[in-house]
Coordinates of C-alpha atoms in Angstrom, one line a residue:
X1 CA 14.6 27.6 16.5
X2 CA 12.7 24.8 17.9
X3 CA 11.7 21.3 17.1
X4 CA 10.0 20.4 14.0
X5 CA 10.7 24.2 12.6
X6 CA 14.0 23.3 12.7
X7 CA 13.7 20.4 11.2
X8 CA 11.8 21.8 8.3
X9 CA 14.6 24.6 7.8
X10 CA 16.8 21.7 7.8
X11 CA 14.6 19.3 5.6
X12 CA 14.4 22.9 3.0
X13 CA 18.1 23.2 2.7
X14 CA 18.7 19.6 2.0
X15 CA 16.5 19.9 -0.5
X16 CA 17.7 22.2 -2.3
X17 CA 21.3 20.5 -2.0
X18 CA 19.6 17.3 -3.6
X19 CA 17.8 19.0 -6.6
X20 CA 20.2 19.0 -9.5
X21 CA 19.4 18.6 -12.5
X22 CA 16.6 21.2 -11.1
X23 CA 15.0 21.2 -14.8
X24 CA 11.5 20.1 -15.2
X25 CA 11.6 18.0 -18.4
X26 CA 8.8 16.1 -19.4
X27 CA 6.4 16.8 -22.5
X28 CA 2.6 17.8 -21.5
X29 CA 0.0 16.3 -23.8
X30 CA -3.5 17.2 -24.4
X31 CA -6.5 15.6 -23.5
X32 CA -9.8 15.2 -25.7
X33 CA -11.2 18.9 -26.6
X34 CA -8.1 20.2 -25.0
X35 CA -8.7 18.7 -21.0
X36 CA -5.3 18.9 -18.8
X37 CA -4.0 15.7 -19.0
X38 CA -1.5 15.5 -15.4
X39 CA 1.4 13.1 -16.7
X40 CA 0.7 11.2 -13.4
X41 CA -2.4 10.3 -11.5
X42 CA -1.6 8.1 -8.2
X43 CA -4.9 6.7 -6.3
X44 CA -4.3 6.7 -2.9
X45 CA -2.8 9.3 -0.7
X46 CA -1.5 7.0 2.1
X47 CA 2.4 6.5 2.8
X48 CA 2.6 4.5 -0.2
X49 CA 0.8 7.3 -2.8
X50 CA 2.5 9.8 -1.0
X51 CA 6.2 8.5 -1.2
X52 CA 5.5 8.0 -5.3
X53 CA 4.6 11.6 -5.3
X54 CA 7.5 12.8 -3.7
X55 CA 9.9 10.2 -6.2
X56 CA 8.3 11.9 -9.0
X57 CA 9.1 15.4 -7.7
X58 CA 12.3 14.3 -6.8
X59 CA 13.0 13.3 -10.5
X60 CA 11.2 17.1 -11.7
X61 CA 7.8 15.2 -12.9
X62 CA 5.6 18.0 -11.4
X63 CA 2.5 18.0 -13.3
X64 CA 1.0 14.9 -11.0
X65 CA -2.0 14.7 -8.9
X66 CA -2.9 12.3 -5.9
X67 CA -6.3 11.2 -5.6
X68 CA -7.7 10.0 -2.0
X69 CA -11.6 8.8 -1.2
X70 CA -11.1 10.0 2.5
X71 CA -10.9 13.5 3.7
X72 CA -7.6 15.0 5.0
X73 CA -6.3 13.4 7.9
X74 CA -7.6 10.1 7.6
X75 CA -5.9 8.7 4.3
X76 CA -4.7 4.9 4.8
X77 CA -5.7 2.8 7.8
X78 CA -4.4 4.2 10.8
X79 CA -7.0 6.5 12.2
X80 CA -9.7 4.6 10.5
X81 CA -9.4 0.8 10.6
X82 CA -6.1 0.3 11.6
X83 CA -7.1 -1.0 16.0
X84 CA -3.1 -2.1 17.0
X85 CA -1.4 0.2 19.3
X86 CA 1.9 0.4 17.6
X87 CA 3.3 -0.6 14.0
X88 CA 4.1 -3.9 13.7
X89 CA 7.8 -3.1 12.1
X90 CA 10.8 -2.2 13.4
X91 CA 10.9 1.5 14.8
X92 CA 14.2 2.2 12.5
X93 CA 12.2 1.5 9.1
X94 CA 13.0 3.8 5.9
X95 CA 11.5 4.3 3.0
X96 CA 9.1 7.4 2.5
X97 CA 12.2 9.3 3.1
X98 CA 13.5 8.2 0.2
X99 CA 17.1 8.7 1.5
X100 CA 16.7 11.8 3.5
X101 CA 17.6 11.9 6.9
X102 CA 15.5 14.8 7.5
X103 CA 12.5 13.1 6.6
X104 CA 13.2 9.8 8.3
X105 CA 10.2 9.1 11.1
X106 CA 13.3 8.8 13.3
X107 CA 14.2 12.8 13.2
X108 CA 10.3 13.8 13.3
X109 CA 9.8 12.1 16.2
X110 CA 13.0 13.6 18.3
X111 CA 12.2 17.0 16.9
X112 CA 9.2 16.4 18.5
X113 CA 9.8 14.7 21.7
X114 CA 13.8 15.0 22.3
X115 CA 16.8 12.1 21.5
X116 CA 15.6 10.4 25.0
X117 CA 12.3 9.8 24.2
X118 CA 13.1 8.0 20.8
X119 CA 16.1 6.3 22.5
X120 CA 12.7 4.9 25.0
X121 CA 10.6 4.4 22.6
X122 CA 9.7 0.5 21.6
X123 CA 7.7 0.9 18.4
X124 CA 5.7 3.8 16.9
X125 CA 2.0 4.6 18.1
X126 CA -0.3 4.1 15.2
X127 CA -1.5 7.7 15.8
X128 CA 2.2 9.2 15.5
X129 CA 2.7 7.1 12.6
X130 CA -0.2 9.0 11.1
X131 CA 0.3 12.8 12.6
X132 CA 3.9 11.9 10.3
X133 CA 2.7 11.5 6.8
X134 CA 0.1 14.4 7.4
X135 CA 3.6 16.4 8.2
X136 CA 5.2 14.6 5.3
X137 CA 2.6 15.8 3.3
X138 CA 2.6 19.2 4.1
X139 CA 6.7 19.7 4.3
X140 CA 7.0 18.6 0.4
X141 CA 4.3 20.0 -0.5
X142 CA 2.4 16.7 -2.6
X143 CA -0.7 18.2 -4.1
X144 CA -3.9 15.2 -2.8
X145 CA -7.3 15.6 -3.9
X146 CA -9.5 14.4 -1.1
X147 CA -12.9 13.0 -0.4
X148 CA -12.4 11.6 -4.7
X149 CA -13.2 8.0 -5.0
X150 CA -12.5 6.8 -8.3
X151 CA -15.2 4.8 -10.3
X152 CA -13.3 3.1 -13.3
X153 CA -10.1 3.9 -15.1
X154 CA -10.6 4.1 -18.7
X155 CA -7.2 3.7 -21.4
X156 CA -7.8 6.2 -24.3
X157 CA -5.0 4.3 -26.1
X158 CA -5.7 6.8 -29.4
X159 CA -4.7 9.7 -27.6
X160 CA -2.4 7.8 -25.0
X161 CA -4.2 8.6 -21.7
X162 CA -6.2 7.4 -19.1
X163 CA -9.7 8.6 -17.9
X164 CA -9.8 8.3 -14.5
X165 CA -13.7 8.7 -13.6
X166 CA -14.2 10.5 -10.5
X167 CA -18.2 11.5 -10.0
X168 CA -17.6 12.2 -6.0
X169 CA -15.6 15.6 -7.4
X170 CA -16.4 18.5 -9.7
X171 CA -14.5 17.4 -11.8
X172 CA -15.6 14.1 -13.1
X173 CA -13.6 12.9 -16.0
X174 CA -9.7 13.4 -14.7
X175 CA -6.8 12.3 -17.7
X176 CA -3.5 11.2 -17.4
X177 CA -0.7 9.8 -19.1
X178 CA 0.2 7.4 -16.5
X179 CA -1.9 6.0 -13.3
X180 CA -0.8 4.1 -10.2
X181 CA -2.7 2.4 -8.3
X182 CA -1.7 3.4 -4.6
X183 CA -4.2 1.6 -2.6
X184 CA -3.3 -0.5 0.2
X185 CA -3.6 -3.9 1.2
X186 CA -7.0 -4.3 -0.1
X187 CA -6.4 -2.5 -3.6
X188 CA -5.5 -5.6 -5.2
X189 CA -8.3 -7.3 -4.7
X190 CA -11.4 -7.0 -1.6
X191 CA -11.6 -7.8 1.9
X192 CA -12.6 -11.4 2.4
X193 CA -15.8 -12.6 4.2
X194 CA -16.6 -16.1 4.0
X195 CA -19.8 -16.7 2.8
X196 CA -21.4 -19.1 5.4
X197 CA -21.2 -15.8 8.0
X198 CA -23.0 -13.5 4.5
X199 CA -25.7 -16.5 4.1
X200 CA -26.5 -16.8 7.6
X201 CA -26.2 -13.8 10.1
X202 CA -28.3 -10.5 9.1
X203 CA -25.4 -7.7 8.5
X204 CA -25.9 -5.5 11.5
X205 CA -24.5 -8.5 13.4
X206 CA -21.0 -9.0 12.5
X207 CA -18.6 -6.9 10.6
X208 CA -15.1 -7.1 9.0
X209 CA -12.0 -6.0 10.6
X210 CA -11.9 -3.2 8.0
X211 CA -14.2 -1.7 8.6
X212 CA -16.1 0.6 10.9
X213 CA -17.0 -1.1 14.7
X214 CA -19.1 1.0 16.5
X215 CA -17.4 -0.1 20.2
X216 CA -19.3 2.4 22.1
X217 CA -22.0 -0.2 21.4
X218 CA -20.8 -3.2 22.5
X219 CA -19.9 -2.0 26.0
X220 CA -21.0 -5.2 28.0
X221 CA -21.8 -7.5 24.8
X222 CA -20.0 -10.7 24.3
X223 CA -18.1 -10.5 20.8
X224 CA -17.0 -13.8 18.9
X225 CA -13.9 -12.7 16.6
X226 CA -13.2 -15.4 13.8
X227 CA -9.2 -15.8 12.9
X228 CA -5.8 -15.8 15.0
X229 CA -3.8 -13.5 13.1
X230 CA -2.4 -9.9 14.3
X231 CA -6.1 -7.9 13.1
X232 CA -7.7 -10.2 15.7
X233 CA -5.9 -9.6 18.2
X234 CA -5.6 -5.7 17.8
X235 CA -9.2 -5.7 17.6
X236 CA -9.7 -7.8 20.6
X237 CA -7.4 -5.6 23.0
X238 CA -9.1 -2.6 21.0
X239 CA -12.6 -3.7 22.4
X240 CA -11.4 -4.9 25.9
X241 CA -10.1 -1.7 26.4
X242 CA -12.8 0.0 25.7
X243 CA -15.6 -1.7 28.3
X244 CA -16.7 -4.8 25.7
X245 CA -18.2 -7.4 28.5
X246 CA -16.4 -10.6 26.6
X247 CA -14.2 -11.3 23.6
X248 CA -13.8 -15.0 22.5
X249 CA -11.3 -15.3 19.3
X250 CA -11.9 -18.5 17.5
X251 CA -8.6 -20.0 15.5
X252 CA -9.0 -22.9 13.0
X253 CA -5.9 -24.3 13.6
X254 CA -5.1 -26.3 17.0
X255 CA -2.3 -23.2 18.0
X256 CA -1.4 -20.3 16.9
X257 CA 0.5 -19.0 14.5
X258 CA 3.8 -18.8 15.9
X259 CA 6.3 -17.8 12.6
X260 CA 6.6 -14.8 10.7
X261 CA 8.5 -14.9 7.4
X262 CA 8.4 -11.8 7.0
X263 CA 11.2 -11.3 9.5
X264 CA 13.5 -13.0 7.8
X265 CA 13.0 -11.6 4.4
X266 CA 13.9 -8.3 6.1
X267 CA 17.4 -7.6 5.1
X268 CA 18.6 -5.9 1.9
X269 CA 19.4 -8.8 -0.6
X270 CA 16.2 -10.3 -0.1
X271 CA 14.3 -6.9 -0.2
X272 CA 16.0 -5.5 -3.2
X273 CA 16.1 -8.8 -5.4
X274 CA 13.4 -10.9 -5.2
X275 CA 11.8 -9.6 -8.0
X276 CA 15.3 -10.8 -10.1
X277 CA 14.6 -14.4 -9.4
X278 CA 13.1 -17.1 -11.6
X279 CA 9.3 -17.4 -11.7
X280 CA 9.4 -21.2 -10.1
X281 CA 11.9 -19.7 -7.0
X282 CA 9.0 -16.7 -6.6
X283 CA 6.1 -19.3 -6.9
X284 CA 7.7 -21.3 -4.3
X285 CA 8.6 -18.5 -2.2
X286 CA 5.1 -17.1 -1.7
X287 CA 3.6 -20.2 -2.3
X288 CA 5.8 -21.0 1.6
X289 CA 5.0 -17.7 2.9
X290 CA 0.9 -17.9 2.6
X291 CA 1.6 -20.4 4.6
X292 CA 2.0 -18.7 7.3
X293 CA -0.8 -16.1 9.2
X294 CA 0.9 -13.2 10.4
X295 CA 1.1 -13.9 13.8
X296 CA 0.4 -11.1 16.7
X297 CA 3.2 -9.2 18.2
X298 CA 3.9 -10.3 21.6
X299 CA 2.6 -7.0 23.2
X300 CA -0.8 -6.8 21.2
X301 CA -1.4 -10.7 22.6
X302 CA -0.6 -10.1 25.9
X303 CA -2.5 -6.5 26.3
X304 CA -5.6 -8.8 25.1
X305 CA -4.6 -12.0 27.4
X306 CA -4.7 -10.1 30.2
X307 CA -8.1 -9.2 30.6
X308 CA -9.9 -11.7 32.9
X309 CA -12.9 -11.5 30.2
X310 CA -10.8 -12.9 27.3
X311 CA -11.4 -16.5 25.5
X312 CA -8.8 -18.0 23.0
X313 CA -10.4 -21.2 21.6
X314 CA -7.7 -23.1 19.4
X315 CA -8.7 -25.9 17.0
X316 CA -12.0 -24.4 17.0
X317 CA -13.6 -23.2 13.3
X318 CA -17.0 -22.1 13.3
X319 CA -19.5 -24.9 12.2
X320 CA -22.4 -23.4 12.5
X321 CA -24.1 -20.0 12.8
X322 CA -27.4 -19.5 13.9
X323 CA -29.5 -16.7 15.0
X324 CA -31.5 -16.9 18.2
X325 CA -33.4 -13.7 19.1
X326 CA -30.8 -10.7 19.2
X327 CA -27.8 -13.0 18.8
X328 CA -25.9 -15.7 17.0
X329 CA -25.5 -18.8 18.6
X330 CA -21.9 -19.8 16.9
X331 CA -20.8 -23.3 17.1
X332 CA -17.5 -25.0 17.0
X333 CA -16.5 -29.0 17.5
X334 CA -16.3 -28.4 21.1
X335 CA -20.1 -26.6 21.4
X336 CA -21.8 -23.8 21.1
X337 CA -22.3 -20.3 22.7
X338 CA -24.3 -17.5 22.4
X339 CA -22.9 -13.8 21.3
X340 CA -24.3 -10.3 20.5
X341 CA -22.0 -9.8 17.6
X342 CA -19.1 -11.0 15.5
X343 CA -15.8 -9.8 14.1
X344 CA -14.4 -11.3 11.3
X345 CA -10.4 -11.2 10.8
X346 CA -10.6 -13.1 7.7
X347 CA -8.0 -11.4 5.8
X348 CA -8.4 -10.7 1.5
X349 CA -8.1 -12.1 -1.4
X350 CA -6.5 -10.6 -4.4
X351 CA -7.7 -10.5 -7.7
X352 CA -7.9 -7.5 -10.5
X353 CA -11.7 -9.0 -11.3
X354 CA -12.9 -7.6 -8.0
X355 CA -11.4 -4.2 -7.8
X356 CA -14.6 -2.1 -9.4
X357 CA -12.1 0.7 -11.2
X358 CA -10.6 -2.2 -13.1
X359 CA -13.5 -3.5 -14.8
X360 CA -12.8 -2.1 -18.0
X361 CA -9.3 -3.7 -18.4
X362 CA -9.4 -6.7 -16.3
X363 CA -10.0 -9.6 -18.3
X364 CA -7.1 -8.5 -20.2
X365 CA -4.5 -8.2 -17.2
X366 CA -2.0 -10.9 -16.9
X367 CA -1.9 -13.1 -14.1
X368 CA 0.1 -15.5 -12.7
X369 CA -1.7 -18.6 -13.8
X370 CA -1.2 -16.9 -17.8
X371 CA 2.4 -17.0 -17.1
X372 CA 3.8 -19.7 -15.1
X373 CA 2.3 -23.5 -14.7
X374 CA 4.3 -25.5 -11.6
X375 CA 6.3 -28.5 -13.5
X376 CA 4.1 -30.4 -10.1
X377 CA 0.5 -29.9 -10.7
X378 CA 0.5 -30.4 -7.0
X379 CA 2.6 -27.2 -5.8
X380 CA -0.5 -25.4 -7.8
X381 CA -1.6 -22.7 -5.7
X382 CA -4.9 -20.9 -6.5
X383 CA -4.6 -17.9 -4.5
X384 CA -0.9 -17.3 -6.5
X385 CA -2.6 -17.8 -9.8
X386 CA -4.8 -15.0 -9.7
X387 CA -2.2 -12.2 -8.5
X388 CA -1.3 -10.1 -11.2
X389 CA 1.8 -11.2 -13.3
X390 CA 3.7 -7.5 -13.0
X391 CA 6.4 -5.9 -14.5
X392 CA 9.9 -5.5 -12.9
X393 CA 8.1 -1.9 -12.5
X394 CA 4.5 -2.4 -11.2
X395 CA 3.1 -2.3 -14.5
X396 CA 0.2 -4.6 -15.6
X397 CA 1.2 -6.6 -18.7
X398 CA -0.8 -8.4 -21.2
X399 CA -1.5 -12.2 -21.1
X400 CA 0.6 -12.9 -23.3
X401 CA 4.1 -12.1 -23.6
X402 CA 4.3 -11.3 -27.5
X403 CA 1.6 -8.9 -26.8
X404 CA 1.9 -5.4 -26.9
X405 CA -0.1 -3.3 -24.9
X406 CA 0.9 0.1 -23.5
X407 CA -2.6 0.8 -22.0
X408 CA -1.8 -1.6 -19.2
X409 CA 1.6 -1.1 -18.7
X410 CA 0.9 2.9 -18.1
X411 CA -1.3 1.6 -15.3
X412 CA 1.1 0.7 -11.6
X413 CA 0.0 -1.8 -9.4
X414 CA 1.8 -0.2 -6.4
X415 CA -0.1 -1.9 -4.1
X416 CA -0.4 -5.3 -1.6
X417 CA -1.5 -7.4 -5.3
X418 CA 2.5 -7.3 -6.3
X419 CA 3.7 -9.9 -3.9
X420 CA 3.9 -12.4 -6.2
X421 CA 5.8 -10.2 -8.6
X422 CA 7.9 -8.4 -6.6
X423 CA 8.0 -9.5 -3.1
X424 CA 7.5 -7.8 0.0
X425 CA 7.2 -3.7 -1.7
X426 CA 3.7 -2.0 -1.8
X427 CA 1.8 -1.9 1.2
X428 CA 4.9 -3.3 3.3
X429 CA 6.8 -0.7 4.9
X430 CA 9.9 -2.6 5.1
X431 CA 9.7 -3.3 1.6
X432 CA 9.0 0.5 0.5
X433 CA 13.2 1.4 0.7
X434 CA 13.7 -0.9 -2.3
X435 CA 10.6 -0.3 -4.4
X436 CA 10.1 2.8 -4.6
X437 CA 13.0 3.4 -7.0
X438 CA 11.2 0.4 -9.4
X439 CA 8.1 1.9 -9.3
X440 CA 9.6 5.7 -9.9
X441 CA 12.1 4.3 -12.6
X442 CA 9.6 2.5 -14.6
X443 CA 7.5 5.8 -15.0
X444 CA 10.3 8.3 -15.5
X445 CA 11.1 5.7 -18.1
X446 CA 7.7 5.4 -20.1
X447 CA 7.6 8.7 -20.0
X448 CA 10.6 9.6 -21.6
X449 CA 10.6 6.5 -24.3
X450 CA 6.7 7.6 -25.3
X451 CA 8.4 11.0 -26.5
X452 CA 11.4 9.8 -27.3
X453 CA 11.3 11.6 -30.8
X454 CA 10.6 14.7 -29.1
X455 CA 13.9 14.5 -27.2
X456 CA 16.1 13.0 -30.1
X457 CA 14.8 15.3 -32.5
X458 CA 15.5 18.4 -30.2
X459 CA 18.7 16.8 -29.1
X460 CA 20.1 16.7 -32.5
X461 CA 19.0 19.9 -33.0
X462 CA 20.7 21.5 -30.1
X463 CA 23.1 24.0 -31.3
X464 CA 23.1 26.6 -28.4
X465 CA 26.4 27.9 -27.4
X466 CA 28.2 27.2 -24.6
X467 CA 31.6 28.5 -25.5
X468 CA 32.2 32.2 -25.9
X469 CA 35.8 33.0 -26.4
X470 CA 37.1 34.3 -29.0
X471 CA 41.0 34.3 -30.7
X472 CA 42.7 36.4 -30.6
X473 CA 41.8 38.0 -27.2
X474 CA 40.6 41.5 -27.9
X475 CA 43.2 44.4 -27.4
X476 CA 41.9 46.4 -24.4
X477 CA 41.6 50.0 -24.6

């Protein structure tokens, strides 16, 4: 047997070594004039919705349901936005195997391509990265609803669901018990474009790194990218590669960046306990790492440095945008050029208030600045105080702590908005090994404790029998 069917056979048997207790267990409600109600809904069918799904099978929770807005294939970043060549993390990372090793990227990619050729490899290509999950997917069997973008979620707290509105499907109206927000970097809050380049360049004339670039177009052109963090430069060696006549990036800062915390929270103790510290050691922490741009891998720089018709300009923000003709004149302290279109590597900004699904609940989600104040008004940090204040388990919480409010704590911020909270987790790869299990725990435990009279009552109950002897031993014939 060859390659990945192997592997599968292999990956099957496992499985079935792993599944005791195999018993599915929880208790199904119904929905208003009888609707299914799935005991889980996850948004998001990228690694980080797809590894919840399979922690939820893994603990018998099977009536659960992934929702994704894009069609199959092309779930997360990497075949859509996503312009590196390679993953920025180490090539050894865990996590959507969930302790596996059958599923571990590491045995996909020599069942595909032999021992050598991982034992060569330097990091994973972005595309195997994402011909993986589509196998992960498949393999385990994780039921995703595609092309389903979800409008607003809804808590029904009389008849403990949530509506999760869905008018891309058939289906519009979709209830659950419990709903976790799977959705990226960006599903915290939006991506960020300053609005100097909204207020004074028409949009068909620059666009954010997130979204579609149509580089076909700007063969010859002379592109400006604003930002010196790794999205520019993928998206610089992205377009040089593909015949665009100039690419100037523009950094604020005099150099650039040169450190990357993250490295260093990338051991065990760090990535399995953050979310145990203090709140004033957490503020601290990620008030230190936004600091910090993530810088671009050595590689991604240099397969952009070496093209003849790239332009780093350091110390250099944009001062002025203007538009002349069929292009932006973009000026800087040390002048001003002309340029057929810009890119904008800008990055996001988190806050519930902007994601659209939320509306309906997010005035009342805590955030940081609810929760914590800095003893020195000076270590205050805005962009800190409007991530949401989370549960050791994802889980939204009121704004104040006496509060009790199970429609937000059914709903899971598994996403990039729980760094303040829980450290590097959602959305970071390295991170997903350790909060995975918070994220699964925290729901297996809701939804055992909201029937917890169910199973108490039937518990004390219990009076099948185990033992059949009987004394004396019957005589045999």
């Amino acid at each position: 047997m060859a390659g990945l069917a192997k592997l599968e056979s292999e990956l099957a048997d496992a499985l079935k070594k792993l599944a005791y207790p195999d018993r599915p267990w929880t208790r199904g409600i119904g929905g208003p004039n009888g609707e299914h109600v799935y005991e889980v809904v996850i948004i998001g069918g990228g690694q980080c919705g797809l590894t919840a799904a399979f922690g939820l099978m893994r603990e018998h929770v099977e009536n659960i349901l992934v929702l994704d807005e894009n069609e199959s294939g092309k779930e997360g970043p990497w075949v859509t936005y996503a312009r590196m060549v390679t993953l920025r993390t180490n090539k050894a990372l865990t996590g959507p195997d969930l302790g596996v090793p059958q599923l571990v990227f590491q045995s996909y990619y020599e069942a595909k391509y032999g021992k050598e050729a991982w034992e060569a490899l330097d990091k994973i290509p972005r595309g195997e990265w994402m011909d993986y999950l589509v196998w992960y997917r498949r393999v385990l069997g994780i039921p995703v609803q595609n092309s389903t973008k979800v409008e607003v979620i809804r808590p029904l707290p009389e008849v403990r669901t949530v509506v999760v509105d869905t008018p891309t499907c058939a289906g519009a109206k979709i209830y659950a018990r419990k709903v976790v927000l799977a959705t990226g970097i960006q599903g915290g809050g939006e991506w960020h474009i300053p609005s100097f380049i909204k207020n004074s360049v028409p949009r068909d004339k620059f666009a954010h790194t997130s979204e579609f670039i149509d580089f076909e177009a700007l063969k010859g052109k002379k592109v400006a990218i604003l930002g010196g963090g790794a999205s520019a430069f993928d998206n610089a060696q992205y377009g040089l590669e593909r015949g665009v006549g100039e690419v100037h990036v523009f950094v604020r800062r005099p150099e650039l960046p040169r450190i990357n915390p993250i490295r260093y929270m990338e051991f065990s103790g760090f990535l399995k306990h953050f979310s145990d510290l203090d709140d004033a050691t957490k503020y601290a922490g990620i008030n230190f790492f936004m600091q910090f741009n993530q810088p671009p891998t050595n590689c991604t720089f240099n397969r952009a440095a070496r093209f003849p018709n790239f332009r780093l300009h350091t110390g250099a923000p944009w001062t002025g945008l203007a538009l002349e003709g069929d292009r932006v004149r973009v000026t800087t302290p040390h002048g001003s050029e002309l340029f057929d279109f810009l890119i904008v590597s800008t990055g996001l900004l988190t806050d519930t208030k902007l994601r659209p699904e939320l509306r309906e609940v997010a005035d009342q989600i805590a955030v940081w600045a609810d929760r914590y104040t800095p003893s020195n008004p000076a270590e205050r940090n805005p962009l800190i105080d409007v991530h949401p204040y989370l549960g050791p388990c994802f889980e939204y919480q009121p704004k104040k702590a006496d509060e009790h409010a199970p429609h937000l704590s059914g709903i899971f911020a598994y996403n990039y908005s729980a760094l303040a909270s829980l450290g590097l987790s959602a959305s970071a790869l390295s991170g997903m090994k350790y909060a995975i299990h918070k994220l699964i725990s925290g729901i297996t435990r809701q939804l055992f404790l909201d029937d917890k009279e169910l199973f108490i009552g039937d518990y004390l109950n219990y009076r099948t029998e185990e033992f059949v002897g009987v004394w004396p031993l019957p005589v045999e014939a």
